[in-house]
Every structure is written in structure tokens, then in C-alpha cells.
């Protein structure tokens, strides 16, 4: 997955970035591996040192044993030689000298033997040493007899030497030679054993080191695997919309840039489609957020099915989608895709067991005609989408350069909104609700107007959506509610004490925590009886969270104010809901009044609403009455209260008194 980042190093760094938990796991893994290797190496080295030392000791001991045996062999041999030379010698001095050496040989032999006996010996060595002692026990007295005979009879001494002393000594030498061989043999075996032990130690050291290395590699592989997976997951999260799994804005922009680069190489067109669902807020208000989410997912599936695999579908958030149509040769190809999308999205949906219709408005910008950079193309498609909406929804609009000026105007309006409240540019105009029975104005609907310093008087259509988006509606509503109540109080005091005022509140205001305090405050400041104030809510509000909405309406009613449903008949309210809500009034939407002349179905609809109001003991007001024909039809159908241009357009407070004083029976009274 490629992120929107033109710098490959930064992109790589981002991919390599691990979460703190993985960093710690990685660090611990490597520390564990390091410790393991150190531990194994320490054990191995220790073992090697021990076997080396062992080997050294073995070699030392056997060398000494061999040396001592050699000394015994040599001194025994020399003693025999010296005895022989003493027998042969004629010079008494020489003989004395040789006698000294002869004795010295014996001393050397005795010392060496004594040392050898203290050393660790095997049974064969001890046996040979025993044999040597026995043979020496035989040989030495003979030698001594030879020495004694030297002074008396050299010839006899010589005979004794040859016949007895030398053979006896040869036996000793024979045993010593066997001892020498035995010690050599033991030394060889011992060193071989030590070498074997050394080999075993080395084997274990290699084996353990390999195991440690293997464990280390496994740890590293596991850590890298999971780190990669988590980094992939995080990357997916960062680049995809969690609800629909479609690419999000970041990834979309990257894909768009790739598509533009390709289009530049191949001389193709690219279509950027900015798609917004029409009246999605109403769906959300009616079915709740879960229902809204389901619709969004359904739309995402339809968008994917409407385009080719190489095109891009992304969700920017809310009910906004973008589609990139790639590899197009003609604008008409792009528009074919657009029409297909409009048709598919417009098919009915089944959400939570209800059939639902939803349409979309699409703004289209085309590369390279309407821009060459991704940012400009998206911005222009967005601008075109606003025009599609303004042009009546459920349609598409190709971008046109003149649109930019309008987009700027909207931006300007947004800036102006910031100052409008400070400068008290928001006011209420009032439109009368005429009671056909009494011929009197019974109530006034307060309708918001913006006295724009440059643009003049603006109706809500021009700014209400923006005011709601920015949250400014809360403060405006709070302030103007006080104005409306105070103004009504003035009319009461001027001699119209039965008059009431109807104030519209949007969903945002209805759910705002300050709602009740604001109403209470306005009533307190103005001193208006609560029953003279009516709040007009649209159907959407009721459907959002039925339970909470009922509670809030109850709370409003507990303050003593009336509650009306505005634009009744256009939303999704069901009769069951109507029964549940503690309402006072239904305002029949002007859509049904408008076509009263030719649409019988509207007449039937109005009749049934009126019957419903009768049954539920609610009052009703028909909105948008523009001509006397409509008025007559409504009167015939049993409608009591009407509101519309026929009676009066919404007018400033200062002009209202003139209407109140009038007797409306004249003209369209109930005669
Ligand atoms: P609404 O509450 O249904 O108000 C009636 C709208 O119909 C008013 O439009 C009024 O000027 C218009 N109207 C009245 N009689 C006729 C007629 O005979 N023919 C035609 N064609 N139109 C007629 P306006 O003043 O532009 O207000 C539009 C909507 O803005 C209102 O619809 C209401 O939903 C909202 N609105 C107005 N003032 C406020 C406000 O203070 N707060 C909030 N939250 N919303 C407001
Ligand atoms: Mg209204
Ligand atoms: Mg209305």
C-alpha cells in the first residue's frame, strides 16, 4: 500500500515505525538472546577451561611419573655399571670414586621411588613396584657382597658379579622397563581421555551456542513477523476508512496522483467525482447512526460495483465519497460512469427492515481540463458538487470555472457569520397564523433573518446550514428566543394578550444541553406565560433517539411550553411515534398545500392529517397557503389555522401590530 508521501525515505521510515509495545518486545527479545548467548559462552568457556586444566594436570602427573621411572631405570643401570667398573678397576682411588657414585645411584633410586609411590598409581604400576622391591631386595645384598669381596678377592667378586649380581639386577631392570612402559601407556590413555573430554565440552559448547543462536533467530523472526503485521495493520488503519474499508482521503490522494502520472504518460483523461448523499442527515436522524452507517456501507458497495477495478473509490468521511475514473479517452466515458453511479445509488435500500430511498449529488472535474494537480481537481469537483446540490440534488454537475467565484462567496459568508452575531445582524421576522374561525391572528411564527451589511436581508436558506455546521446556531437561537419572548410580551401589553409565538429549533439546538435553561431564561426575562411559547421541531429530531427525544419533549412540556411538529408529512415519522410524543400541534408541510388544486392525493392526505389531529386532540396549521383557492379547499377540508403568503409574508416586528388589529373575516373570513 503506498501512502501519500512523495519522499520515499520518509515513507520507508513511516513503514518501519513500530508501536512502543513492539519496540519493547523487540528490545526484550534481543536482550534475552544476548543474555542467552553470553550465558552459553560463559558455560562453554568455563567447561573448556576445566577440561584444559584437567588435561594439564593429567599431563603433569604422567610426565612426572615417567621422569621418576626414568630416573629409577637410569640410576639402577648406572649402579650396575659402576659396580662393574669397580670390579674392573685396579686403582683404589678410582674404585673409591666409583663406590661413591655407586652409593649415589642408590640414593637417587630411593628418592625417585619414594616420590613415585606418592603419585596416583594404577594397580599394575603398584604391582610392578612391588615386584621391583622384591627383586631389588634380592639384588642389593648380592651387590653389597660383591663390594665386600673386592677388598679380599677380586676374582671371586667378579664371578659373583657376573653370575649373580648382574642377573639379579637385570631382573630389577626388566621390571623397571615394564614400569616405564606402563607409565607411558597410562599417560597416553589419560591424555586421550582428557582430549576426549575436551572434545565433548567443545561439542556441547557448539551445540548450546547453536541452540542459543537458533532461539535468537526464532525470537527475532517472531518479533519481526508480528512487528510487520502490526505495522501493516496500522498502515491499513491509517489509510482506510474503518466503516467501509474503502481507502481514506490520504490513500485516495496517493492513488489519484498515480492515476494523474499515468494519464500524463498516456495522454488520457481522469475524472474526479465528488459524491455526497442527498439529505443524509435526515436518514441519520430518522434511523439513528447505526442505520446511517448501514446506508453508507451499502452505498460504498454500489459505488464499487459501478466502476471498474482500476478506478478508485474512497470515502472522505460522513456521507462524502470520491471516485476516480481512470484511463478515459473522452469526457463522455467519464459521464457514463457518473450516470451509472447516480442510477445505482438511487435504487431502493433495505435498512433495518425498512425500505429507504437515497440519492446523491455528484460534482465532476476532469484532468487536464479542470486542473492538473490532485488538490485542484478535488477542490473543483467539490465545488461542482455544491452546484449539483443547489441545482436540485440527485444529479451531477461538471465543473465550470465560474463556480470558483461562488465557492469564494460561500467562504466569505462563513467569515461574515463570525461577525454577524457580535453586530446583532440576526433578527426575527414574524409570519402570522390565522385562525379562520375567529378571523384573528392567533400566533406568529418567528423566522430568522440576517440583515447582511452588503447583501441585504437574507433568508435561512442562504446561511442556516452554515450556521448549524459552525455551531453558531446555538448562540443565535439563545439570543433570539429572548427577543421573541420579549417582543410577544410587548404585543400582549399592546392589547393582544391571547397571541402566542412559535420558534423553530434545529436538531443541534434540541439536543444541546443548554436548551431548557435557555427557554426558562427567556420566559423569566420576558415575563411571558409559558403557554404562549411554542417550539417547532422537525420530524427528524424525533426519530434520532426516540427514548431520549420523548424525555426531552416531556421536559419542555414540563416548562409549560407547547411543542409542534414542523413540515409534517415530509419526514419518516410513523403514527406510533405520534402517539408516544406529547405534542400540541402538527404543521402540514406546504408541499401538500401547494398542489391542492390538481392533486387529489394531497387532499386525501390533508384530510387524514386533520382527522388524525382531531383524534389525538392536536391543533393543526396548514403552511404555505398562497392563494384563495388553496384557502377554500383547506377550509372545506376542515382546516382551522393557516399560514402563508396569502395572509402575510414574514415581516419585521414593527409591522406586525397592523396585522393583529385587522379583522380577517373581511376577505377570507368564515361566513
Ligand atoms: P419553516 O419553519 O417551515 O418555515 C416556513 C417557511 O416557509 C419560511 O421560510 C417561510 O418564509 C416560508 N413560507 C411561509 N409561507 C409561505 C408561502 O406561502 N409560500 C412559500 N413558498 N413559502 C412560505 P424561511 O423563513 O425561509 O425559513 C425556512 C426554514 O428555516 C424554516 O422552515 C425553518 O425550518 C428554518 N428556520 C427559520 N427560522 C429559524 C430559526 O430561528 N431557527 C431555526 N433553527 N430554524 C429556522
Ligand atoms: Mg417552522
Ligand atoms: Mg414548515
XYZ file of C-alpha atoms and ligand atoms in Angstrom:
719
model
C 0.000 0.000 0.000
C 1.501 3.354 -0.931
C 0.998 6.295 1.296
C 0.722 9.859 0.215
C 4.266 10.860 0.674
C 6.496 11.956 -2.089
C 9.643 11.349 -0.076
C 10.482 7.618 -0.248
C 12.747 7.728 2.815
C 10.062 9.277 4.935
C 7.641 6.714 3.592
C 10.013 3.897 4.489
C 10.569 5.342 7.945
C 6.855 5.514 8.451
C 6.517 1.863 7.435
C 9.324 0.859 9.764
C 7.885 2.755 12.651
C 6.890 0.340 15.363
C 4.456 0.855 18.146
C 6.034 1.353 21.615
C 4.837 -2.133 22.652
C 6.620 -3.715 19.690
C 9.743 -1.691 20.330
C 9.828 -3.016 23.900
C 9.134 -6.586 22.712
C 11.920 -6.297 20.149
C 14.339 -4.910 22.722
C 13.458 -7.601 25.271
C 13.815 -10.302 22.606
C 17.285 -9.162 21.687
C 18.356 -8.678 25.291
C 17.144 -12.218 26.061
C 19.069 -13.528 23.075
C 22.195 -11.649 24.087
C 21.972 -12.930 27.654
C 21.441 -16.464 26.416
C 24.486 -16.314 24.170
C 26.569 -14.768 26.963
C 25.364 -17.450 29.377
C 26.123 -20.282 26.981
C 29.525 -18.823 26.101
C 30.361 -18.443 29.786
C 29.370 -22.043 30.490
C 31.290 -23.261 27.445
C 34.417 -21.301 28.302
C 34.233 -22.493 31.878
C 33.890 -26.082 30.717
C 36.790 -25.708 28.292
C 38.955 -24.143 30.979
C 38.097 -27.022 33.324
C 38.937 -29.665 30.731
C 42.150 -27.825 29.770
C 43.131 -27.671 33.412
C 42.261 -31.316 33.794
C 44.331 -32.159 30.752
C 47.250 -30.109 32.135
C 47.067 -31.922 35.443
C 46.902 -35.302 33.747
C 49.863 -34.473 31.537
C 51.837 -33.092 34.515
C 51.241 -36.140 36.681
C 52.153 -38.593 33.987
C 55.205 -36.651 32.899
C 56.450 -36.695 36.458
C 55.696 -40.382 36.821
C 57.545 -41.087 33.601
C 60.511 -38.943 34.704
C 60.698 -40.667 38.068
C 60.547 -44.088 36.407
C 63.296 -42.981 34.019
C 65.433 -41.802 36.981
C 64.926 -45.209 38.625
C 65.854 -47.049 35.421
C 68.950 -44.893 34.819
C 70.181 -44.989 38.418
C 69.640 -48.765 38.596
C 71.516 -49.221 35.333
C 74.326 -46.864 36.352
C 74.633 -48.576 39.712
C 75.235 -51.887 37.890
C 77.703 -50.186 35.526
C 79.513 -48.537 38.422
C 79.692 -51.863 40.276
C 81.068 -53.471 37.168
C 83.646 -50.701 36.750
C 84.593 -51.016 40.438
C 85.278 -54.724 39.875
C 87.309 -53.957 36.750
C 89.220 -51.029 38.259
C 92.726 -51.580 39.677
C 93.231 -48.077 41.028
C 91.963 -47.894 44.630
C 91.174 -44.165 44.204
C 89.149 -44.834 41.141
C 87.363 -47.603 42.969
C 86.561 -45.282 45.877
C 85.250 -42.725 43.418
C 83.112 -45.337 41.712
C 81.911 -46.593 45.114
C 80.693 -43.095 45.937
C 78.841 -42.949 42.610
C 77.519 -46.466 43.269
C 76.005 -45.279 46.545
C 74.811 -42.047 44.992
C 72.934 -44.113 42.381
C 71.197 -45.959 45.192
C 70.176 -42.654 46.832
C 68.822 -41.310 43.563
C 66.904 -44.516 43.042
C 65.427 -44.439 46.545
C 64.360 -40.774 46.310
C 62.782 -41.288 42.873
C 60.980 -44.401 44.062
C 59.706 -42.682 47.206
C 58.356 -39.832 45.057
C 56.781 -42.219 42.605
C 54.970 -44.124 45.309
C 53.291 -40.891 46.472
C 51.879 -40.306 43.000
C 48.493 -41.674 41.827
C 49.302 -45.155 40.535
C 47.201 -47.810 38.973
C 47.189 -51.399 40.233
C 49.589 -52.624 37.566
C 52.108 -49.946 38.452
C 51.820 -50.800 42.131
C 52.242 -54.494 41.306
C 55.376 -53.753 39.240
C 56.776 -51.563 42.012
C 56.179 -54.399 44.475
C 57.968 -56.792 42.149
C 60.813 -54.294 41.800
C 61.119 -54.073 45.605
C 61.274 -57.816 45.905
C 63.866 -58.151 43.122
C 65.885 -55.234 44.500
C 65.714 -56.942 47.918
C 67.467 -59.892 46.256
C 69.858 -57.862 44.091
C 71.175 -55.313 46.620
C 72.629 -57.863 49.147
C 74.441 -59.578 46.251
C 75.853 -56.239 45.106
C 76.926 -55.481 48.668
C 78.622 -58.882 48.818
C 80.441 -58.080 45.549
C 81.665 -54.775 47.062
C 82.807 -56.587 50.236
C 84.664 -59.232 48.201
C 86.554 -56.561 46.213
C 88.947 -55.984 49.050
C 89.518 -59.728 49.609
C 89.204 -61.481 46.283
C 88.631 -59.554 43.113
C 88.272 -62.673 41.069
C 85.531 -64.013 43.324
C 83.888 -60.652 43.292
C 83.970 -60.679 39.536
C 82.469 -64.136 39.384
C 79.716 -63.142 41.825
C 79.052 -60.026 39.798
C 78.711 -61.868 36.543
C 76.915 -64.901 37.845
C 74.542 -63.400 40.393
C 74.642 -59.622 40.778
C 74.099 -58.727 37.106
C 71.318 -61.296 36.511
C 69.590 -60.140 39.730
C 69.915 -56.509 38.710
C 68.691 -57.372 35.186
C 65.520 -58.689 36.739
C 65.115 -55.331 38.502
C 65.821 -53.504 35.248
C 63.366 -55.748 33.445
C 60.611 -54.816 35.920
C 61.594 -51.158 35.723
C 61.403 -51.288 31.963
C 57.892 -52.751 32.260
C 57.020 -49.983 34.726
C 58.345 -47.408 32.289
C 56.144 -48.851 29.544
C 53.174 -48.957 31.864
C 53.537 -45.313 32.915
C 53.912 -44.310 29.271
C 50.814 -46.252 28.419
C 48.802 -44.750 31.302
C 49.970 -41.280 30.317
C 48.831 -41.903 26.774
C 45.434 -43.219 27.876
C 44.945 -40.347 30.331
C 45.769 -37.704 27.772
C 43.457 -39.413 25.268
C 40.675 -39.378 27.860
C 41.319 -35.725 28.633
C 41.296 -34.911 24.926
C 38.005 -36.756 24.574
C 36.551 -34.803 27.494
C 37.746 -31.642 25.793
C 36.044 -32.715 22.575
C 32.800 -33.402 24.452
C 32.980 -29.984 26.111
C 33.612 -28.355 22.748
C 30.699 -30.245 21.190
C 28.353 -29.062 23.922
C 29.561 -25.540 23.614
C 28.916 -25.549 19.866
C 25.570 -27.256 20.382
C 24.416 -24.819 23.061
C 25.670 -21.823 21.096
C 23.775 -23.070 18.048
C 20.637 -23.544 20.134
C 21.047 -20.049 21.574
C 21.561 -18.664 18.098
C 18.545 -20.565 16.812
C 16.384 -19.320 19.684
C 17.666 -15.828 18.995
C 16.805 -16.165 15.321
C 13.352 -17.525 16.163
C 12.770 -14.667 18.621
C 13.932 -12.157 16.031
C 11.801 -13.778 13.300
C 8.711 -13.835 15.535
C 9.236 -10.232 16.623
C 9.821 -9.066 13.068
C 6.779 -11.029 11.841
C 4.454 -9.530 14.445
C 6.001 -6.099 14.140
C 5.440 -6.253 10.395
C 1.915 -7.447 10.845
C 1.104 -4.753 13.364
C 2.752 -2.156 11.179
C 0.712 -3.426 8.206
C -2.459 -3.310 10.291
C -1.682 0.189 11.487
C -0.884 1.216 7.960
C -4.208 -0.233 6.802
C -5.991 1.640 9.577
C -4.178 4.823 8.677
C -5.048 4.542 5.005
C -8.546 3.047 5.093
C -11.907 4.118 6.337
C -12.862 1.910 9.269
C -16.557 1.731 8.397
C -16.440 0.821 4.707
C -12.832 -0.413 4.391
C -12.505 1.904 1.411
C -9.307 3.944 1.009
C -9.441 7.150 3.032
C -8.505 10.645 1.916
C -4.757 10.065 2.316
C -4.617 6.887 0.249
C -7.112 8.255 -2.235
C -4.905 11.257 -2.915
C -1.957 8.959 -3.469
C -3.945 6.813 -5.916
C -5.192 9.910 -7.685
C -1.641 11.139 -8.105
C -0.638 7.789 -9.570
C -3.586 7.970 -11.961
C -2.591 11.501 -12.985
C 1.011 10.442 -13.597
C -0.223 7.589 -15.793
C -2.656 9.862 -17.641
C 0.186 12.284 -18.361
C 2.298 9.476 -19.857
C -0.524 8.065 -21.988
C -2.352 11.284 -22.836
C -5.548 10.116 -21.113
C -8.316 11.856 -19.156
C -9.040 11.305 -15.468
C -12.420 12.032 -13.902
C -12.655 13.036 -10.256
C -16.154 12.519 -8.887
C -17.082 14.159 -5.597
C -20.189 12.371 -4.314
C -22.433 13.492 -1.466
C -25.607 11.731 -0.401
C -28.718 13.886 -0.504
C -30.444 14.546 2.817
C -28.287 12.007 4.577
C -28.769 13.892 7.818
C -32.439 13.094 7.651
C -31.664 9.378 7.304
C -29.293 9.623 10.249
C -31.872 11.477 12.311
C -34.571 9.016 11.345
C -32.805 5.668 11.575
C -30.114 6.650 14.057
C -26.378 6.425 13.466
C -26.362 2.644 13.109
C -28.894 2.880 10.283
C -26.932 5.738 8.718
C -23.770 3.629 8.869
C -25.524 0.750 7.130
C -26.654 3.026 4.357
C -23.097 4.342 3.931
C -21.803 0.756 3.629
C -24.481 -0.118 1.084
C -23.622 2.951 -0.956
C -19.919 2.001 -0.806
C -20.752 -1.443 -2.226
C -22.828 0.071 -5.020
C -20.094 2.553 -5.899
C -17.574 -0.277 -6.136
C -19.901 -2.247 -8.371
C -20.483 0.760 -10.615
C -16.837 1.271 -11.571
C -14.031 -0.859 -13.000
C -11.370 -2.460 -10.812
C -8.728 0.034 -11.921
C -10.880 3.001 -10.847
C -10.651 4.247 -7.276
C -13.486 4.557 -4.771
C -12.732 6.252 -1.461
C -14.664 7.679 1.469
C -13.688 11.073 2.735
C -15.882 10.886 5.835
C -19.551 11.383 6.668
C -21.623 10.876 3.543
C -18.876 12.048 1.204
C -17.255 9.722 -1.319
C -14.829 10.284 -4.143
C -14.360 8.192 -7.240
C -11.516 8.431 -9.730
C -12.325 7.263 -13.252
C -9.060 6.382 -14.933
C -7.886 5.593 -18.462
C -10.659 7.621 -20.155
C -10.289 8.930 -23.702
C -13.442 11.059 -23.800
C -15.372 13.072 -21.209
C -18.478 11.138 -22.251
C -16.845 7.940 -20.926
C -16.497 9.585 -17.519
C -20.063 10.842 -17.614
C -21.337 7.364 -18.446
C -19.788 6.155 -15.208
C -21.334 9.114 -13.365
C -24.789 8.306 -14.689
C -24.374 4.680 -13.771
C -23.489 5.708 -10.208
C -26.491 8.028 -9.912
C -28.805 5.260 -11.156
C -27.321 2.612 -8.834
C -27.260 4.792 -5.714
C -30.861 5.845 -6.403
C -32.171 2.237 -6.233
C -34.147 1.479 -3.060
C -32.301 0.213 0.028
C -33.464 -2.107 2.716
C -32.077 -0.911 6.019
C -33.223 -2.407 9.302
C -36.278 -3.867 7.679
C -37.353 -0.539 6.158
C -37.323 0.395 2.533
C -35.401 3.566 2.020
C -34.598 5.822 -0.915
C -31.413 7.765 -1.091
C -29.951 9.770 -3.913
C -26.649 11.500 -4.421
C -25.281 14.648 -5.944
C -22.026 14.424 -7.873
C -19.517 17.101 -8.799
C -17.167 16.149 -11.633
C -13.797 17.619 -12.539
C -11.721 16.280 -15.413
C -7.947 16.138 -15.781
C -6.394 18.056 -17.525
C -9.306 20.368 -18.449
C -10.191 21.417 -14.888
C -6.793 21.151 -13.245
C -3.596 19.146 -13.326
C -2.897 18.661 -9.629
C -4.828 16.346 -7.334
C -5.633 19.159 -4.900
C -7.129 21.406 -7.552
C -9.124 18.571 -9.129
C -10.607 17.555 -5.773
C -11.406 21.144 -4.876
C -13.083 21.750 -8.219
C -15.095 18.520 -8.033
C -16.193 19.574 -4.533
C -17.275 22.980 -5.828
C -19.187 21.349 -8.689
C -20.888 19.045 -6.170
C -22.260 22.049 -4.264
C -23.725 23.296 -7.513
C -25.269 19.896 -8.192
C -26.931 20.109 -4.759
C -28.064 23.659 -5.262
C -29.411 22.664 -8.680
C -31.882 20.228 -7.138
C -29.910 17.145 -5.963
C -29.913 13.638 -7.473
C -27.857 14.933 -10.362
C -24.304 15.611 -11.433
C -22.573 18.805 -12.355
C -19.439 19.200 -14.445
C -17.031 21.755 -13.053
C -17.063 25.187 -14.621
C -14.551 27.920 -13.848
C -17.283 30.392 -12.868
C -18.009 28.150 -9.902
C -14.878 29.211 -8.106
C -16.272 32.667 -7.631
C -19.323 31.150 -5.955
C -17.191 28.970 -3.724
C -15.332 32.061 -2.646
C -18.604 33.731 -1.902
C -19.507 30.877 0.420
C -16.164 31.265 2.153
C -16.846 34.981 2.523
C -20.252 34.199 4.000
C -18.588 31.961 6.527
C -16.290 34.794 7.568
C -19.178 37.232 7.764
C -21.071 34.805 10.005
C -18.380 35.175 12.631
C -19.112 38.864 12.991
C -22.877 38.803 12.405
C -23.750 37.824 15.961
C -21.497 40.471 17.539
C -23.059 43.113 15.321
C -26.628 41.951 16.088
C -27.319 41.309 12.438
C -29.648 38.397 13.173
C -33.305 39.284 13.716
C -36.674 37.598 13.692
C -39.333 38.374 11.163
C -42.808 37.231 12.041
C -45.415 35.453 9.963
C -48.973 35.290 11.232
C -51.010 32.127 11.734
C -54.596 32.993 11.026
C -57.497 31.316 12.774
C -60.177 31.013 10.111
C -62.899 30.605 12.717
C -62.174 33.764 14.705
C -60.697 35.760 11.835
C -57.851 36.715 14.136
C -54.130 36.160 14.074
C -53.691 33.646 16.886
C -49.940 33.165 16.672
C -46.812 34.392 14.964
C -44.035 32.206 13.696
C -40.642 33.759 14.329
C -38.428 33.270 11.267
C -34.744 34.005 11.251
C -33.329 36.727 9.016
C -29.820 38.038 8.577
C -29.517 41.737 7.907
C -26.296 41.421 5.958
C -24.462 44.746 5.669
C -23.676 44.215 1.959
C -26.131 41.609 0.731
C -29.239 42.951 2.435
C -31.853 40.739 4.073
C -31.012 37.037 3.853
C -33.443 34.140 4.432
C -32.317 30.968 6.285
C -31.739 29.068 3.029
C -28.688 31.254 2.420
C -26.948 30.681 5.743
C -28.768 28.313 8.128
C -26.824 25.235 7.067
C -23.559 27.087 7.562
C -24.726 28.442 10.898
C -25.541 24.894 12.008
C -22.270 23.498 10.725
C -20.289 26.097 12.650
C -22.431 25.668 15.785
C -23.291 29.384 15.743
C -26.993 28.448 15.715
C -26.861 27.737 19.465
C -25.906 31.275 20.412
C -28.151 32.855 17.768
C -31.112 30.730 18.926
C -30.500 31.539 22.582
C -30.375 35.267 21.973
C -33.298 35.465 19.566
C -35.511 33.344 21.818
C -35.249 36.101 24.420
C -36.040 38.669 21.692
C -39.139 36.739 20.545
C -40.487 36.317 24.080
C -39.836 39.956 24.943
C -41.447 41.079 21.694
C -44.547 38.957 22.325
C -44.793 40.462 25.772
C -44.882 43.899 24.120
C -47.794 42.773 21.877
C -49.600 41.306 24.867
C -49.285 44.628 26.618
C -50.422 46.424 23.473
C -53.798 44.676 23.726
C -53.314 41.229 22.176
C -52.972 39.051 25.276
C -54.036 35.784 23.563
C -51.275 35.874 20.997
C -48.582 33.201 21.042
C -45.257 32.838 19.279
C -43.776 29.822 17.523
C -39.987 29.481 17.419
C -38.129 26.956 15.249
C -35.367 24.894 16.762
C -32.976 22.719 14.815
C -31.694 19.293 15.853
C -28.492 20.812 17.163
C -30.418 23.180 19.400
C -32.824 20.488 20.526
C -30.057 18.172 21.724
C -27.972 20.976 23.207
C -27.548 20.748 26.957
C -28.460 24.419 27.450
C -31.917 24.080 25.819
C -34.059 24.059 28.978
C -32.052 26.749 30.742
C -32.350 28.967 27.651
C -36.133 28.519 27.455
C -36.522 29.152 31.178
C -34.305 32.178 30.978
C -36.202 33.687 28.027
C -39.525 33.177 29.856
C -38.141 34.691 33.045
C -36.534 37.708 31.348
C -39.680 38.473 29.330
C -42.212 37.515 31.981
C -44.166 35.667 29.264
C -46.636 32.912 30.320
C -45.014 29.645 29.108
C -48.168 28.531 27.317
C -47.708 31.403 24.849
C -44.459 29.940 23.558
C -44.436 27.079 21.072
C -41.329 25.231 19.907
C -41.352 23.919 16.321
C -39.309 20.735 15.791
C -38.848 18.765 12.573
C -39.661 15.078 12.339
C -36.031 14.044 12.043
C -35.367 15.015 15.643
C -37.997 12.616 16.909
C -36.541 9.655 15.112
C -32.899 10.014 16.135
C -33.190 8.572 19.616
C -36.874 8.122 20.325
C -36.444 7.424 24.025
C -34.275 10.457 24.752
C -36.322 12.673 22.422
C -39.502 11.776 24.331
C -37.821 12.656 27.603
C -36.618 15.986 26.291
C -40.024 16.875 24.853
C -41.552 15.940 28.216
C -39.090 18.240 29.928
C -40.030 21.059 27.542
C -43.701 20.423 28.242
C -42.993 20.485 31.962
C -41.710 24.026 31.494
C -45.217 24.783 30.231
C -44.369 25.486 26.578
C -46.115 23.962 23.559
C -44.458 21.645 21.024
C -45.306 21.415 17.324
C -44.033 19.187 14.524
C -42.976 21.350 11.615
C -43.146 20.329 7.935
C -45.255 17.320 8.915
C -45.589 14.690 6.229
C -42.158 15.019 4.638
C -40.157 13.006 7.138
C -40.313 9.473 8.332
C -42.488 9.728 11.411
C -44.820 6.872 11.991
C -48.208 7.055 13.626
C -46.870 5.008 16.526
C -44.379 7.750 17.264
C -47.028 10.426 17.097
C -48.951 8.644 19.810
C -45.921 8.480 22.053
C -44.833 12.089 21.818
C -46.652 14.606 23.989
C -47.361 17.074 21.173
C -49.661 20.058 20.774
C -49.683 20.782 17.095
C -48.885 19.436 13.601
C -47.869 21.846 10.859
C -48.835 20.420 7.474
C -45.976 20.947 5.054
C -46.563 23.349 2.240
C -45.711 20.612 -0.272
C -49.222 19.179 0.264
C -50.880 22.604 0.166
C -49.071 23.653 -2.965
C -50.642 21.095 -5.266
C -54.065 21.088 -3.687
C -55.600 22.323 -6.929
C -54.732 19.363 -9.054
C -53.559 16.549 -6.817
C -56.424 14.738 -5.158
C -53.993 12.615 -3.348
C -52.774 15.664 -1.406
C -56.321 16.478 -0.482
C -56.772 12.984 0.881
C -53.523 13.340 2.749
C -54.513 16.636 4.334
C -57.908 15.213 5.313
C -56.280 12.320 7.072
C -53.836 14.566 8.931
C -56.713 16.718 10.060
C -58.620 13.613 11.204
C -55.528 12.415 12.995
C -55.199 15.747 14.815
C -58.817 15.569 15.764
C -58.382 12.077 17.133
C -55.214 12.858 19.025
C -56.553 16.181 20.189
C -53.827 18.176 18.438
C -54.168 21.509 16.732
C -53.107 21.792 13.074
C -51.712 24.552 10.918
C -51.523 24.431 7.131
C -48.317 26.037 5.873
C -47.636 27.811 2.583
C -51.119 28.998 1.730
C -50.541 31.293 -1.212
C -53.901 31.719 -2.883
C -57.580 31.825 -2.127
C -58.258 28.560 -3.948
C -55.956 26.724 -1.567
C -57.565 28.533 1.320
C -61.039 27.490 0.231
C -60.036 23.872 -0.228
C -58.433 23.854 3.202
C -61.461 25.433 4.763
C -63.695 22.835 3.126
C -61.466 20.069 4.428
C -61.961 21.434 7.932
C -58.669 23.228 8.434
C -58.836 25.875 11.150
C -55.488 27.630 11.083
C -53.487 28.721 8.059
C -50.136 30.350 7.466
C -48.778 31.605 4.180
C -48.096 34.459 1.832
C -51.834 34.874 1.253
C -52.171 36.153 4.810
C -48.771 37.772 5.009
C -45.161 37.188 4.214
C -42.858 37.151 7.220
C -42.472 40.808 8.280
C -40.363 42.797 10.749
C -41.723 43.104 14.304
C -42.522 46.761 13.832
C -45.080 45.988 11.124
C -46.867 43.202 12.984
C -49.280 45.310 15.008
C -51.075 46.413 11.844
C -51.896 42.757 11.073
C -53.043 41.999 14.571
C -55.588 44.787 14.634
C -57.119 43.696 11.294
C -60.362 41.808 11.060
C -59.501 38.967 8.717
C -63.101 37.913 8.245
C -63.285 40.529 5.612
C -61.665 38.985 2.560
C -61.440 35.374 3.667
C -63.466 35.175 6.828
C -65.695 32.245 7.739
C -69.025 33.498 6.617
P -40.433 26.598 8.385
O -40.326 26.580 9.844
O -41.259 25.555 7.742
O -40.928 28.000 7.982
C -41.772 28.253 6.962
C -41.017 28.697 5.759
O -41.912 28.772 4.682
C -40.420 30.103 5.918
O -39.267 30.166 5.179
C -41.456 30.975 5.290
O -40.957 32.206 4.823
C -41.885 30.098 4.171
N -43.251 30.402 3.761
C -44.277 30.835 4.520
N -45.391 30.980 3.778
C -45.072 30.619 2.516
C -45.795 30.560 1.293
O -46.971 30.860 1.215
N -45.139 30.123 0.210
C -43.830 29.793 0.258
N -43.233 29.391 -0.822
N -43.110 29.850 1.403
C -43.740 30.263 2.519
P -37.975 30.787 5.758
O -38.247 31.922 6.614
O -37.059 30.960 4.614
O -37.453 29.630 6.692
C -37.081 28.429 6.196
C -36.853 27.438 7.275
O -35.737 27.805 8.076
C -37.966 27.301 8.275
O -38.972 26.499 7.760
C -37.310 26.734 9.451
O -37.207 25.333 9.319
C -35.951 27.350 9.356
N -35.856 28.441 10.294
C -36.370 29.690 10.189
N -36.067 30.416 11.279
C -35.374 29.621 12.105
C -34.796 29.808 13.410
O -34.893 30.857 14.043
N -34.149 28.752 13.932
C -34.055 27.594 13.257
N -33.373 26.590 13.846
N -34.579 27.370 12.066
C -35.247 28.389 11.476
Mg -41.432 26.463 11.323
Mg -42.544 24.434 7.975
